[in-house]
């Protein structure tokens, strides 16, 4: 084997993967997220009419978009699992059939490294470790989420601005599609939220004025992608703000206890370090000037609340009450859930770390700096990637769908954690929880919801399942009226890496966007008429 090398931070790096039978070494580094069932997929192509077990309801018409972290070239051997190239999988459901298409998002970084045939970008979000020839390039892999807005599929990574992707062909169209409106932010969240009442995309960016800055911006984009309500504020420190929740009048930003420091970046070390002295922190920001006046807030004021050191990872939803409270629900890990970003003293999270799903309470009458009460535990088991019927964003909802660990089925007999092997469907009003078990040696990924009627949570839930023993994946379609058993399974003929996030876009919305494109071409050619709003 090769002799170990020294990384820029002084730690020992690992040699390439080795085949013990022949002593052959690859340029691909040894890493948990690049081995076994997480081997890079690196595939682009199309498959028509995937094999379906059971019957897909004819009402399901649209596209399930998902994005995975899938490095095209061997990454820097100190790289972290969240920093590979973004690769889209699009599953198009129509008339009980499913077609699949996969394409890389052709970011500037992807094109530069593919042309060079090697990694040019070093540590995550640290330009001081990149090759000098790419330090001015956009350092985004666009690998975290895909959100359809204003007729474009937005490929998102919170380190930068969106890439616009054609929702049909998956061709990469451009970087920063909303950049002609004077928004000065350098970043755009991977978790914008759609307000279904006002039909706005609520957006924020942190490190918004550049690397390791404490600047945050919040704003909204209307249905045509026009910016409204831009507000700038300061973070208590340069912290990791991955997700948010929205109510009618507020956006709640969730700050994880990681910290970025310019001096550490210049030393060639990781962007983030967990800080055990920092609490989980929440910034409550009015969405519009004057919207918090009834709670006694001044125009432009925001308030900062905190709890203990923990990591509230992803949100489900949030709502306001008449007595001036905000309730927001999220998954929670009681320690650092990203051990590849340890604390500066090298302390690693305990393998016994607990995880659950909780409800946070914020009293809007309390001053900034208030420590909030302990959250209510909604599900006392490892839980992640919560989703709701998003037509109920901003108001109190009943139903939540999320990935969970089902203890009784971890290996058929013992309650040993082996991953998120199922889904839960939980009712906040009754406390009822129903479970879908993916099967032995199987793991569920983030669920999406497809509505059937106007009633909350009436429809179908989809999840991509990793069949570890078979090195293959399936999509399960589950009727929410009979949650324990799928109505159909779509079989993929090969394994694809776990997604980060995904979303469902109805066929009616995609068809309307196509119609508007044709209408635009006709208007431009004839010079007559006007475009209909989205």
Short mmCIF file of C-alpha atoms in Angstrom, two decimals:
data_model
loop_
_atom_site.label_atom_id
_atom_site.label_comp_id
_atom_site.label_asym_id
_atom_site.label_seq_id
_atom_site.Cartn_x
_atom_site.Cartn_y
_atom_site.Cartn_z
CA UNK A 1 0.00 0.00 0.00
CA UNK A 2 1.00 3.63 -0.39
CA UNK A 3 2.55 5.37 2.57
CA UNK A 4 0.19 7.73 4.40
CA UNK A 5 0.39 11.37 3.41
CA UNK A 6 -0.02 14.51 5.50
CA UNK A 7 -3.06 16.75 4.98
CA UNK A 8 -2.81 20.53 5.14
CA UNK A 9 -4.20 20.46 8.70
CA UNK A 10 -1.44 18.04 9.78
CA UNK A 11 -3.68 14.99 10.00
CA UNK A 12 -2.88 11.75 8.23
CA UNK A 13 -4.73 11.17 4.96
CA UNK A 14 -5.66 7.78 3.56
CA UNK A 15 -4.31 6.12 0.41
CA UNK A 16 -6.56 5.11 -2.46
CA UNK A 17 -8.81 2.06 -2.25
CA UNK A 18 -6.87 -1.20 -2.47
CA UNK A 19 -7.79 -4.59 -3.91
CA UNK A 20 -6.12 -7.03 -1.51
CA UNK A 21 -6.15 -9.84 -4.06
CA UNK A 22 -3.85 -8.08 -6.52
CA UNK A 23 -2.39 -5.14 -4.60
CA UNK A 24 -3.88 -2.66 -7.06
CA UNK A 25 -4.60 0.86 -5.80
CA UNK A 26 -7.18 3.28 -7.18
CA UNK A 27 -7.07 7.06 -7.27
CA UNK A 28 -10.43 7.01 -5.49
CA UNK A 29 -9.86 7.63 -1.76
CA UNK A 30 -10.97 5.26 0.98
CA UNK A 31 -14.12 6.78 2.47
CA UNK A 32 -17.35 5.46 3.95
CA UNK A 33 -19.43 7.49 1.49
CA UNK A 34 -17.50 6.10 -1.51
CA UNK A 35 -17.51 2.40 -0.64
CA UNK A 36 -19.84 -0.60 -0.54
CA UNK A 37 -23.38 0.43 -1.40
CA UNK A 38 -22.18 4.04 -1.63
CA UNK A 39 -19.86 3.47 -4.57
CA UNK A 40 -20.02 6.43 -6.98
CA UNK A 41 -22.77 5.97 -9.57
CA UNK A 42 -21.38 8.38 -12.24
CA UNK A 43 -24.17 7.55 -14.68
CA UNK A 44 -26.10 9.69 -17.15
CA UNK A 45 -28.85 8.23 -19.29
CA UNK A 46 -32.49 7.25 -19.66
CA UNK A 47 -34.57 4.14 -19.02
CA UNK A 48 -38.13 3.90 -20.30
CA UNK A 49 -40.91 1.97 -18.62
CA UNK A 50 -39.28 0.66 -15.45
CA UNK A 51 -40.51 -2.65 -14.04
CA UNK A 52 -43.49 -2.11 -11.72
CA UNK A 53 -44.77 -4.57 -9.12
CA UNK A 54 -48.40 -3.94 -8.30
CA UNK A 55 -50.24 -1.08 -9.95
CA UNK A 56 -49.47 2.64 -9.86
CA UNK A 57 -52.68 4.69 -9.48
CA UNK A 58 -53.49 6.51 -12.71
CA UNK A 59 -54.00 9.77 -10.77
CA UNK A 60 -50.27 9.94 -10.05
CA UNK A 61 -48.97 12.13 -12.85
CA UNK A 62 -45.81 14.17 -12.49
CA UNK A 63 -42.10 13.89 -11.74
CA UNK A 64 -40.24 12.84 -8.61
CA UNK A 65 -36.94 14.75 -8.71
CA UNK A 66 -34.09 13.80 -6.42
CA UNK A 67 -30.41 14.79 -6.24
CA UNK A 68 -27.47 12.82 -4.92
CA UNK A 69 -23.86 13.58 -4.02
CA UNK A 70 -21.97 11.76 -6.75
CA UNK A 71 -18.38 12.92 -7.43
CA UNK A 72 -17.44 12.50 -11.10
CA UNK A 73 -13.67 12.57 -10.51
CA UNK A 74 -11.83 11.16 -7.48
CA UNK A 75 -12.24 13.88 -4.84
CA UNK A 76 -9.58 15.35 -2.58
CA UNK A 77 -8.84 12.60 -0.05
CA UNK A 78 -9.80 14.92 2.82
CA UNK A 79 -13.19 15.59 1.27
CA UNK A 80 -16.45 15.22 3.21
CA UNK A 81 -19.65 13.33 2.26
CA UNK A 82 -21.66 16.50 1.46
CA UNK A 83 -19.29 17.87 -1.20
CA UNK A 84 -19.52 15.72 -4.35
CA UNK A 85 -21.05 16.70 -7.69
CA UNK A 86 -24.83 16.94 -7.91
CA UNK A 87 -26.49 14.23 -10.03
CA UNK A 88 -30.25 14.42 -10.70
CA UNK A 89 -32.59 11.44 -10.95
CA UNK A 90 -35.98 12.28 -12.47
CA UNK A 91 -38.75 9.67 -12.28
CA UNK A 92 -41.64 10.60 -14.58
CA UNK A 93 -44.97 9.00 -13.63
CA UNK A 94 -47.65 8.84 -16.33
CA UNK A 95 -50.58 6.46 -16.94
CA UNK A 96 -49.30 3.93 -14.42
CA UNK A 97 -45.82 3.85 -15.95
CA UNK A 98 -42.46 5.32 -14.89
CA UNK A 99 -39.54 6.57 -17.01
CA UNK A 100 -36.19 7.51 -15.50
CA UNK A 101 -33.56 10.06 -16.54
CA UNK A 102 -30.24 10.87 -14.86
CA UNK A 103 -28.00 13.86 -15.54
CA UNK A 104 -25.19 15.68 -13.80
CA UNK A 105 -25.76 19.35 -13.01
CA UNK A 106 -23.09 21.00 -15.12
CA UNK A 107 -21.77 23.43 -12.55
CA UNK A 108 -18.65 25.43 -13.23
CA UNK A 109 -16.82 23.20 -10.78
CA UNK A 110 -18.04 19.99 -12.46
CA UNK A 111 -17.00 21.20 -15.93
CA UNK A 112 -13.56 22.34 -14.79
CA UNK A 113 -12.77 19.09 -12.98
CA UNK A 114 -14.23 16.86 -15.71
CA UNK A 115 -12.09 18.62 -18.32
CA UNK A 116 -9.00 18.29 -16.12
CA UNK A 117 -9.82 14.68 -15.24
CA UNK A 118 -8.92 15.26 -11.59
CA UNK A 119 -9.93 17.16 -8.47
CA UNK A 120 -9.10 20.86 -8.49
CA UNK A 121 -11.17 21.84 -5.45
CA UNK A 122 -9.87 20.91 -2.01
CA UNK A 123 -11.73 21.08 1.28
CA UNK A 124 -15.43 21.89 1.52
CA UNK A 125 -16.00 25.63 1.21
CA UNK A 126 -12.33 26.50 1.67
CA UNK A 127 -10.79 28.23 -1.37
CA UNK A 128 -7.40 28.35 0.35
CA UNK A 129 -7.11 24.60 -0.34
CA UNK A 130 -8.18 24.77 -4.02
CA UNK A 131 -5.85 24.74 -7.00
CA UNK A 132 -4.90 28.38 -7.77
CA UNK A 133 -6.45 28.18 -11.26
CA UNK A 134 -9.99 27.65 -9.86
CA UNK A 135 -10.06 29.97 -6.87
CA UNK A 136 -12.20 32.49 -8.77
CA UNK A 137 -14.65 29.82 -9.97
CA UNK A 138 -18.11 29.24 -8.47
CA UNK A 139 -17.48 26.59 -5.83
CA UNK A 140 -20.90 24.93 -5.83
CA UNK A 141 -21.78 21.31 -6.52
CA UNK A 142 -25.56 22.10 -6.54
CA UNK A 143 -26.05 18.75 -4.81
CA UNK A 144 -28.50 19.35 -1.93
CA UNK A 145 -32.02 20.03 -3.18
CA UNK A 146 -34.17 20.53 -6.29
CA UNK A 147 -37.03 23.03 -6.10
CA UNK A 148 -39.33 23.92 -8.98
CA UNK A 149 -40.11 27.64 -9.11
CA UNK A 150 -41.02 30.22 -11.75
CA UNK A 151 -40.88 27.59 -14.49
CA UNK A 152 -37.36 26.47 -13.62
CA UNK A 153 -35.92 23.57 -11.69
CA UNK A 154 -33.49 25.11 -9.18
CA UNK A 155 -30.47 22.99 -8.22
CA UNK A 156 -29.45 24.24 -4.80
CA UNK A 157 -26.38 24.25 -2.57
CA UNK A 158 -26.33 26.77 0.26
CA UNK A 159 -22.72 27.77 -0.40
CA UNK A 160 -23.73 29.71 -3.54
CA UNK A 161 -26.65 30.79 -5.73
CA UNK A 162 -28.96 28.43 -7.67
CA UNK A 163 -28.32 26.73 -10.98
CA UNK A 164 -31.37 26.69 -13.25
CA UNK A 165 -32.03 23.31 -14.88
CA UNK A 166 -34.52 22.47 -17.63
CA UNK A 167 -37.17 20.33 -15.86
CA UNK A 168 -37.72 18.20 -18.96
CA UNK A 169 -34.27 17.61 -20.50
CA UNK A 170 -32.32 18.23 -17.25
CA UNK A 171 -29.92 20.43 -19.24
CA UNK A 172 -28.17 23.00 -17.08
CA UNK A 173 -29.34 26.44 -18.26
CA UNK A 174 -27.53 29.06 -16.19
CA UNK A 175 -26.11 30.08 -12.83
CA UNK A 176 -28.00 32.64 -10.71
CA UNK A 177 -31.28 32.83 -12.66
CA UNK A 178 -32.65 35.64 -10.44
CA UNK A 179 -29.46 37.70 -10.45
CA UNK A 180 -30.76 40.69 -12.41
CA UNK A 181 -32.78 42.02 -9.46
CA UNK A 182 -30.04 43.52 -7.32
CA UNK A 183 -29.99 40.92 -4.53
CA UNK A 184 -26.45 41.33 -3.18
CA UNK A 185 -26.29 37.95 -1.48
CA UNK A 186 -23.63 35.46 -2.54
CA UNK A 187 -25.64 32.53 -1.14
CA UNK A 188 -29.12 30.99 -1.39
CA UNK A 189 -30.53 28.37 0.97
CA UNK A 190 -31.01 24.75 -0.09
CA UNK A 191 -34.29 24.82 1.86
CA UNK A 192 -36.52 27.65 0.58
CA UNK A 193 -40.17 27.26 1.56
CA UNK A 194 -43.28 27.80 -0.54
CA UNK A 195 -46.07 29.81 1.10
CA UNK A 196 -49.17 28.20 -0.48
CA UNK A 197 -51.39 31.15 0.53
CA UNK A 198 -49.33 33.99 -0.99
CA UNK A 199 -47.67 31.79 -3.64
CA UNK A 200 -44.19 33.01 -2.68
CA UNK A 201 -40.88 31.20 -2.36
CA UNK A 202 -39.39 32.31 0.98
CA UNK A 203 -35.59 32.44 0.78
CA UNK A 204 -32.61 33.14 3.01
CA UNK A 205 -28.85 33.13 2.63
CA UNK A 206 -26.16 33.01 5.33
CA UNK A 207 -22.51 34.00 4.89
CA UNK A 208 -24.38 36.21 2.47
CA UNK A 209 -21.57 38.74 2.00
CA UNK A 210 -18.82 36.16 1.64
CA UNK A 211 -16.71 33.54 3.31
CA UNK A 212 -17.03 33.35 7.13
CA UNK A 213 -19.15 36.53 7.34
CA UNK A 214 -22.01 36.80 9.81
CA UNK A 215 -24.42 38.40 7.33
CA UNK A 216 -27.86 36.91 6.67
CA UNK A 217 -30.44 37.98 4.09
CA UNK A 218 -34.10 36.98 3.88
CA UNK A 219 -36.50 37.73 1.00
CA UNK A 220 -39.22 36.18 -1.13
CA UNK A 221 -39.68 35.44 -4.84
CA UNK A 222 -43.15 35.72 -6.34
CA UNK A 223 -44.57 33.28 -8.91
CA UNK A 224 -42.66 35.00 -11.72
CA UNK A 225 -39.41 34.95 -9.75
CA UNK A 226 -39.51 38.64 -8.80
CA UNK A 227 -37.89 39.58 -5.49
CA UNK A 228 -39.87 41.12 -2.62
CA UNK A 229 -39.26 42.03 1.03
CA UNK A 230 -35.45 41.93 1.25
CA UNK A 231 -34.11 42.17 4.82
CA UNK A 232 -30.51 42.01 6.09
CA UNK A 233 -29.43 41.04 9.61
CA UNK A 234 -26.47 39.72 11.58
CA UNK A 235 -26.02 36.20 12.92
CA UNK A 236 -24.80 35.82 16.55
CA UNK A 237 -21.74 34.10 15.05
CA UNK A 238 -20.86 32.60 11.67
CA UNK A 239 -22.94 29.48 12.15
CA UNK A 240 -24.33 26.72 9.94
CA UNK A 241 -27.96 27.61 9.00
CA UNK A 242 -29.19 24.70 6.90
CA UNK A 243 -32.97 24.81 7.28
CA UNK A 244 -35.83 27.09 8.28
CA UNK A 245 -39.57 27.07 8.93
CA UNK A 246 -42.20 29.61 7.92
CA UNK A 247 -45.44 30.87 9.42
CA UNK A 248 -47.84 33.49 8.07
CA UNK A 249 -45.71 36.34 9.42
CA UNK A 250 -42.30 34.90 10.29
CA UNK A 251 -39.36 32.84 9.10
CA UNK A 252 -37.48 30.87 11.78
CA UNK A 253 -33.81 30.16 11.01
CA UNK A 254 -32.23 27.15 12.71
CA UNK A 255 -28.52 27.65 13.56
CA UNK A 256 -26.44 24.56 14.28
CA UNK A 257 -23.54 24.90 16.78
CA UNK A 258 -20.85 24.78 14.08
CA UNK A 259 -18.57 27.78 13.66
CA UNK A 260 -16.55 29.10 10.72
CA UNK A 261 -13.44 31.23 11.28
CA UNK A 262 -11.34 32.87 8.61
CA UNK A 263 -8.07 32.17 10.44
CA UNK A 264 -8.83 28.44 10.49
CA UNK A 265 -9.66 28.49 6.77
CA UNK A 266 -6.35 30.19 5.99
CA UNK A 267 -4.61 27.39 7.89
CA UNK A 268 -6.05 24.94 5.33
CA UNK A 269 -8.53 23.36 7.74
CA UNK A 270 -12.21 22.52 7.47
CA UNK A 271 -14.77 25.29 7.06
CA UNK A 272 -16.82 24.11 10.04
CA UNK A 273 -15.88 23.04 13.56
CA UNK A 274 -18.48 21.95 16.12
CA UNK A 275 -18.50 24.17 19.20
CA UNK A 276 -19.75 22.48 22.38
CA UNK A 277 -20.05 25.91 24.00
CA UNK A 278 -22.62 27.11 21.45
CA UNK A 279 -26.33 26.41 21.92
CA UNK A 280 -28.76 25.48 19.20
CA UNK A 281 -30.00 28.94 18.20
CA UNK A 282 -33.10 30.20 16.41
CA UNK A 283 -33.50 33.59 14.71
CA UNK A 284 -37.13 34.68 14.31
CA UNK A 285 -37.41 37.20 11.46
CA UNK A 286 -40.60 39.00 10.34
CA UNK A 287 -41.34 38.23 6.70
CA UNK A 288 -42.64 41.74 6.04
CA UNK A 289 -42.15 45.17 7.57
CA UNK A 290 -44.79 45.68 10.22
CA UNK A 291 -45.91 42.04 10.39
CA UNK A 292 -44.66 41.72 14.00
CA UNK A 293 -46.05 45.05 15.23
CA UNK A 294 -48.98 43.40 17.02
CA UNK A 295 -46.44 41.57 19.21
CA UNK A 296 -44.74 44.82 20.19
CA UNK A 297 -41.78 44.46 17.85
CA UNK A 298 -40.19 47.47 16.18
CA UNK A 299 -39.94 47.69 12.39
CA UNK A 300 -36.93 45.71 11.17
CA UNK A 301 -36.46 43.94 14.50
CA UNK A 302 -35.60 40.25 14.73
CA UNK A 303 -35.14 38.15 17.86
CA UNK A 304 -32.69 35.42 18.78
CA UNK A 305 -33.67 32.47 21.00
CA UNK A 306 -31.56 29.51 22.10
CA UNK A 307 -31.62 26.11 23.77
CA UNK A 308 -28.87 23.64 24.73
CA UNK A 309 -26.07 22.30 22.55
CA UNK A 310 -27.72 20.00 19.98
CA UNK A 311 -28.37 19.77 16.24
CA UNK A 312 -31.97 20.42 15.07
CA UNK A 313 -31.39 19.03 11.60
CA UNK A 314 -34.46 19.36 9.32
CA UNK A 315 -37.82 21.02 9.85
CA UNK A 316 -41.33 19.76 9.15
CA UNK A 317 -43.39 22.95 9.47
CA UNK A 318 -44.42 25.76 11.83
CA UNK A 319 -47.45 27.83 12.84
CA UNK A 320 -48.43 30.86 14.94
CA UNK A 321 -51.07 30.99 17.67
CA UNK A 322 -53.39 33.80 18.79
CA UNK A 323 -51.55 34.13 22.11
CA UNK A 324 -48.27 35.09 20.41
CA UNK A 325 -46.45 31.74 20.20
CA UNK A 326 -44.68 30.05 17.31
CA UNK A 327 -44.42 26.27 17.23
CA UNK A 328 -41.89 24.63 14.89
CA UNK A 329 -41.11 20.94 14.52
CA UNK A 330 -37.79 19.35 13.58
CA UNK A 331 -35.65 16.29 13.86
CA UNK A 332 -33.03 16.61 16.61
CA UNK A 333 -29.66 14.97 17.28
CA UNK A 334 -28.32 15.55 20.79
CA UNK A 335 -24.71 15.88 19.59
CA UNK A 336 -22.78 16.59 16.40
CA UNK A 337 -24.42 14.62 13.57
CA UNK A 338 -21.58 15.55 11.17
CA UNK A 339 -18.50 13.91 12.72
CA UNK A 340 -16.46 14.87 9.64
CA UNK A 341 -16.61 18.41 11.09
CA UNK A 342 -15.37 17.73 14.65
CA UNK A 343 -14.65 20.34 17.31
CA UNK A 344 -11.33 22.17 17.21
CA UNK A 345 -10.04 20.04 20.10
CA UNK A 346 -10.77 16.91 18.05
CA UNK A 347 -13.60 15.71 20.28
CA UNK A 348 -15.90 13.31 18.43
CA UNK A 349 -19.62 12.72 19.09
CA UNK A 350 -20.58 9.76 21.22
CA UNK A 351 -21.73 6.64 19.34
CA UNK A 352 -24.58 6.49 21.88
CA UNK A 353 -25.94 9.88 20.77
CA UNK A 354 -29.74 10.04 20.92
CA UNK A 355 -31.96 11.31 18.08
CA UNK A 356 -35.68 12.14 18.05
CA UNK A 357 -38.37 14.40 16.57
CA UNK A 358 -39.50 17.42 18.61
CA UNK A 359 -41.69 20.54 18.76
CA UNK A 360 -40.06 23.86 19.71
CA UNK A 361 -41.97 26.76 21.31
CA UNK A 362 -41.07 30.45 20.84
CA UNK A 363 -42.86 33.12 22.85
CA UNK A 364 -42.89 36.29 20.73
CA UNK A 365 -43.36 38.45 23.82
CA UNK A 366 -39.96 37.35 25.18
CA UNK A 367 -36.91 39.53 24.44
CA UNK A 368 -34.02 38.53 22.22
CA UNK A 369 -31.51 36.32 24.06
CA UNK A 370 -34.22 34.26 25.77
CA UNK A 371 -33.53 30.57 26.46
CA UNK A 372 -36.58 28.65 25.28
CA UNK A 373 -38.15 25.76 27.23
CA UNK A 374 -37.28 22.13 26.51
CA UNK A 375 -39.03 21.00 23.32
CA UNK A 376 -41.87 18.50 23.41
CA UNK A 377 -40.84 15.07 22.13
CA UNK A 378 -43.22 14.04 19.36
CA UNK A 379 -41.47 10.79 18.35
CA UNK A 380 -38.93 9.27 20.72
CA UNK A 381 -36.93 7.29 18.17
CA UNK A 382 -34.26 8.10 15.55
CA UNK A 383 -36.06 10.27 12.97
CA UNK A 384 -35.01 12.36 10.00
CA UNK A 385 -36.18 14.08 6.80
CA UNK A 386 -39.65 15.11 8.08
CA UNK A 387 -42.18 16.20 5.47
CA UNK A 388 -45.78 17.35 5.66
CA UNK A 389 -48.56 17.96 3.17
CA UNK A 390 -46.92 21.22 2.09
CA UNK A 391 -50.23 22.76 1.03
CA UNK A 392 -50.50 23.31 4.82
CA UNK A 393 -47.24 25.23 5.24
CA UNK A 394 -47.62 28.29 7.57
CA UNK A 395 -50.67 26.87 9.42
CA UNK A 396 -51.20 24.17 12.04
CA UNK A 397 -51.16 20.74 10.42
CA UNK A 398 -51.98 17.27 11.70
CA UNK A 399 -49.89 14.78 9.73
CA UNK A 400 -46.11 14.30 9.42
CA UNK A 401 -44.19 11.79 7.28
CA UNK A 402 -40.59 10.97 8.16
CA UNK A 403 -37.78 8.44 7.98
CA UNK A 404 -37.42 6.43 11.18
CA UNK A 405 -35.63 3.49 12.70
CA UNK A 406 -38.13 0.73 13.49
CA UNK A 407 -36.43 -1.19 16.34
CA UNK A 408 -38.34 -4.45 16.11
CA UNK A 409 -37.13 -5.03 12.56
CA UNK A 410 -33.51 -3.89 12.78
CA UNK A 411 -32.17 -7.35 11.95
CA UNK A 412 -35.25 -9.50 12.42
CA UNK A 413 -34.71 -10.10 16.13
CA UNK A 414 -32.55 -7.54 17.95
CA UNK A 415 -33.18 -3.86 18.61
CA UNK A 416 -29.80 -2.75 17.24
CA UNK A 417 -29.75 0.46 15.20
CA UNK A 418 -28.90 -0.32 11.60
CA UNK A 419 -30.21 2.78 9.86
CA UNK A 420 -33.52 4.39 8.97
CA UNK A 421 -35.33 1.26 7.87
CA UNK A 422 -38.86 2.60 7.61
CA UNK A 423 -41.29 5.49 7.45
CA UNK A 424 -43.64 6.88 10.08
CA UNK A 425 -46.93 8.68 9.51
CA UNK A 426 -47.75 10.57 12.70
CA UNK A 427 -50.89 12.47 13.69
CA UNK A 428 -50.27 15.48 15.96
CA UNK A 429 -53.90 15.65 17.10
CA UNK A 430 -54.46 12.03 18.13
CA UNK A 431 -50.89 10.89 18.75
CA UNK A 432 -51.44 7.97 16.38
CA UNK A 433 -48.32 6.72 14.57
CA UNK A 434 -48.40 4.26 11.68
CA UNK A 435 -45.29 2.60 10.26
CA UNK A 436 -44.07 1.29 6.93
CA UNK A 437 -41.16 -1.16 7.22
CA UNK A 438 -38.89 -1.26 4.17
CA UNK A 439 -37.67 -4.84 4.67
CA UNK A 440 -34.60 -6.55 6.06
CA UNK A 441 -31.29 -5.01 4.94
CA UNK A 442 -33.22 -2.09 3.44
CA UNK A 443 -33.07 1.65 4.13
CA UNK A 444 -35.61 4.37 3.33
CA UNK A 445 -34.73 7.79 1.95
CA UNK A 446 -36.58 11.10 2.32
CA UNK A 447 -40.32 10.70 1.64
CA UNK A 448 -42.34 12.93 -0.68
CA UNK A 449 -46.11 13.40 -0.65
CA UNK A 450 -48.44 13.34 -3.69
CA UNK A 451 -51.96 14.67 -2.93
CA UNK A 452 -55.12 12.90 -4.12
CA UNK A 453 -57.77 15.32 -2.80
CA UNK A 454 -57.96 18.63 -0.95
CA UNK A 455 -58.01 16.82 2.42
CA UNK A 456 -54.75 17.00 4.35
CA UNK A 457 -52.44 14.00 3.85
CA UNK A 458 -54.89 12.18 1.58
CA UNK A 459 -52.76 10.76 -1.19
CA UNK A 460 -49.59 8.77 -1.61
CA UNK A 461 -46.13 8.83 -0.10
CA UNK A 462 -43.10 7.84 -2.19
CA UNK A 463 -39.70 6.85 -0.90
CA UNK A 464 -36.64 5.45 -2.62
CA UNK A 465 -35.49 2.28 -0.86
CA UNK A 466 -31.93 1.01 -0.87
CA UNK A 467 -31.82 -2.79 -1.03
CA UNK A 468 -28.36 -3.25 0.47
CA UNK A 469 -28.06 -7.01 0.01
CA UNK A 470 -29.13 -6.79 -3.64
CA UNK A 471 -27.13 -3.63 -4.43
CA UNK A 472 -30.25 -2.18 -6.05
CA UNK A 473 -32.96 0.40 -5.36
CA UNK A 474 -36.75 0.52 -5.48
CA UNK A 475 -39.35 3.26 -5.24
CA UNK A 476 -42.23 2.40 -2.93
CA UNK A 477 -45.62 4.06 -3.51
CA UNK A 478 -47.73 3.96 -0.33
CA UNK A 479 -51.39 4.95 -0.02
CA UNK A 480 -51.82 7.07 3.12
CA UNK A 481 -55.15 5.29 3.77
CA UNK A 482 -53.26 2.00 4.18
CA UNK A 483 -49.78 3.09 5.19
CA UNK A 484 -48.31 -0.23 6.24
CA UNK A 485 -48.16 -1.79 2.77
CA UNK A 486 -47.21 -0.28 -0.64
CA UNK A 487 -49.64 -0.30 -3.55
CA UNK A 488 -46.73 -0.49 -6.00
CA UNK A 489 -42.96 -0.95 -6.15
CA UNK A 490 -40.92 0.50 -9.02
CA UNK A 491 -37.74 -1.52 -9.52
CA UNK A 492 -34.53 0.19 -10.58
CA UNK A 493 -32.17 -2.22 -12.37
CA UNK A 494 -29.14 -0.89 -10.47
CA UNK A 495 -28.07 0.97 -7.35
CA UNK A 496 -28.08 4.76 -7.11
CA UNK A 497 -26.48 6.61 -4.22
CA UNK A 498 -28.67 7.95 -1.44
CA UNK A 499 -30.33 11.24 -2.26
CA UNK A 500 -29.88 14.34 -0.18
CA UNK A 501 -33.34 15.78 -0.90
CA UNK A 502 -36.09 15.44 -3.46
CA UNK A 503 -39.49 16.87 -4.40
CA UNK A 504 -42.62 16.03 -6.36
CA UNK A 505 -43.75 18.32 -9.18
CA UNK A 506 -47.25 17.66 -10.61
CA UNK A 507 -47.51 17.08 -14.35
CA UNK A 508 -50.08 19.89 -14.61
CA UNK A 509 -47.50 22.39 -13.34
CA UNK A 510 -44.81 21.14 -15.74
CA UNK A 511 -47.23 21.18 -18.68
CA UNK A 512 -48.26 24.75 -17.88
CA UNK A 513 -44.60 25.80 -17.87
CA UNK A 514 -44.13 24.19 -21.32
CA UNK A 515 -47.22 25.99 -22.57
CA UNK A 516 -45.85 29.33 -21.35
CA UNK A 517 -42.57 28.70 -23.17
CA UNK A 518 -44.47 28.09 -26.43
CA UNK A 519 -46.63 31.15 -25.78
CA UNK A 520 -43.53 33.25 -25.14
CA UNK A 521 -42.02 32.17 -28.45
CA UNK A 522 -45.24 33.09 -30.27
CA UNK A 523 -45.45 36.49 -28.55
CA UNK A 524 -41.82 37.29 -29.35
CA UNK A 525 -42.25 36.29 -32.99
CA UNK A 526 -45.55 38.11 -33.54
CA UNK A 527 -44.87 41.06 -31.27
CA UNK A 528 -48.49 40.86 -30.08
CA UNK A 529 -50.23 39.70 -26.95
CA UNK A 530 -49.05 39.22 -23.39
CA UNK A 531 -47.89 36.31 -21.28
CA UNK A 532 -50.22 34.76 -18.73
CA UNK A 533 -48.91 34.69 -15.13
CA UNK A 534 -47.74 31.36 -13.73
#
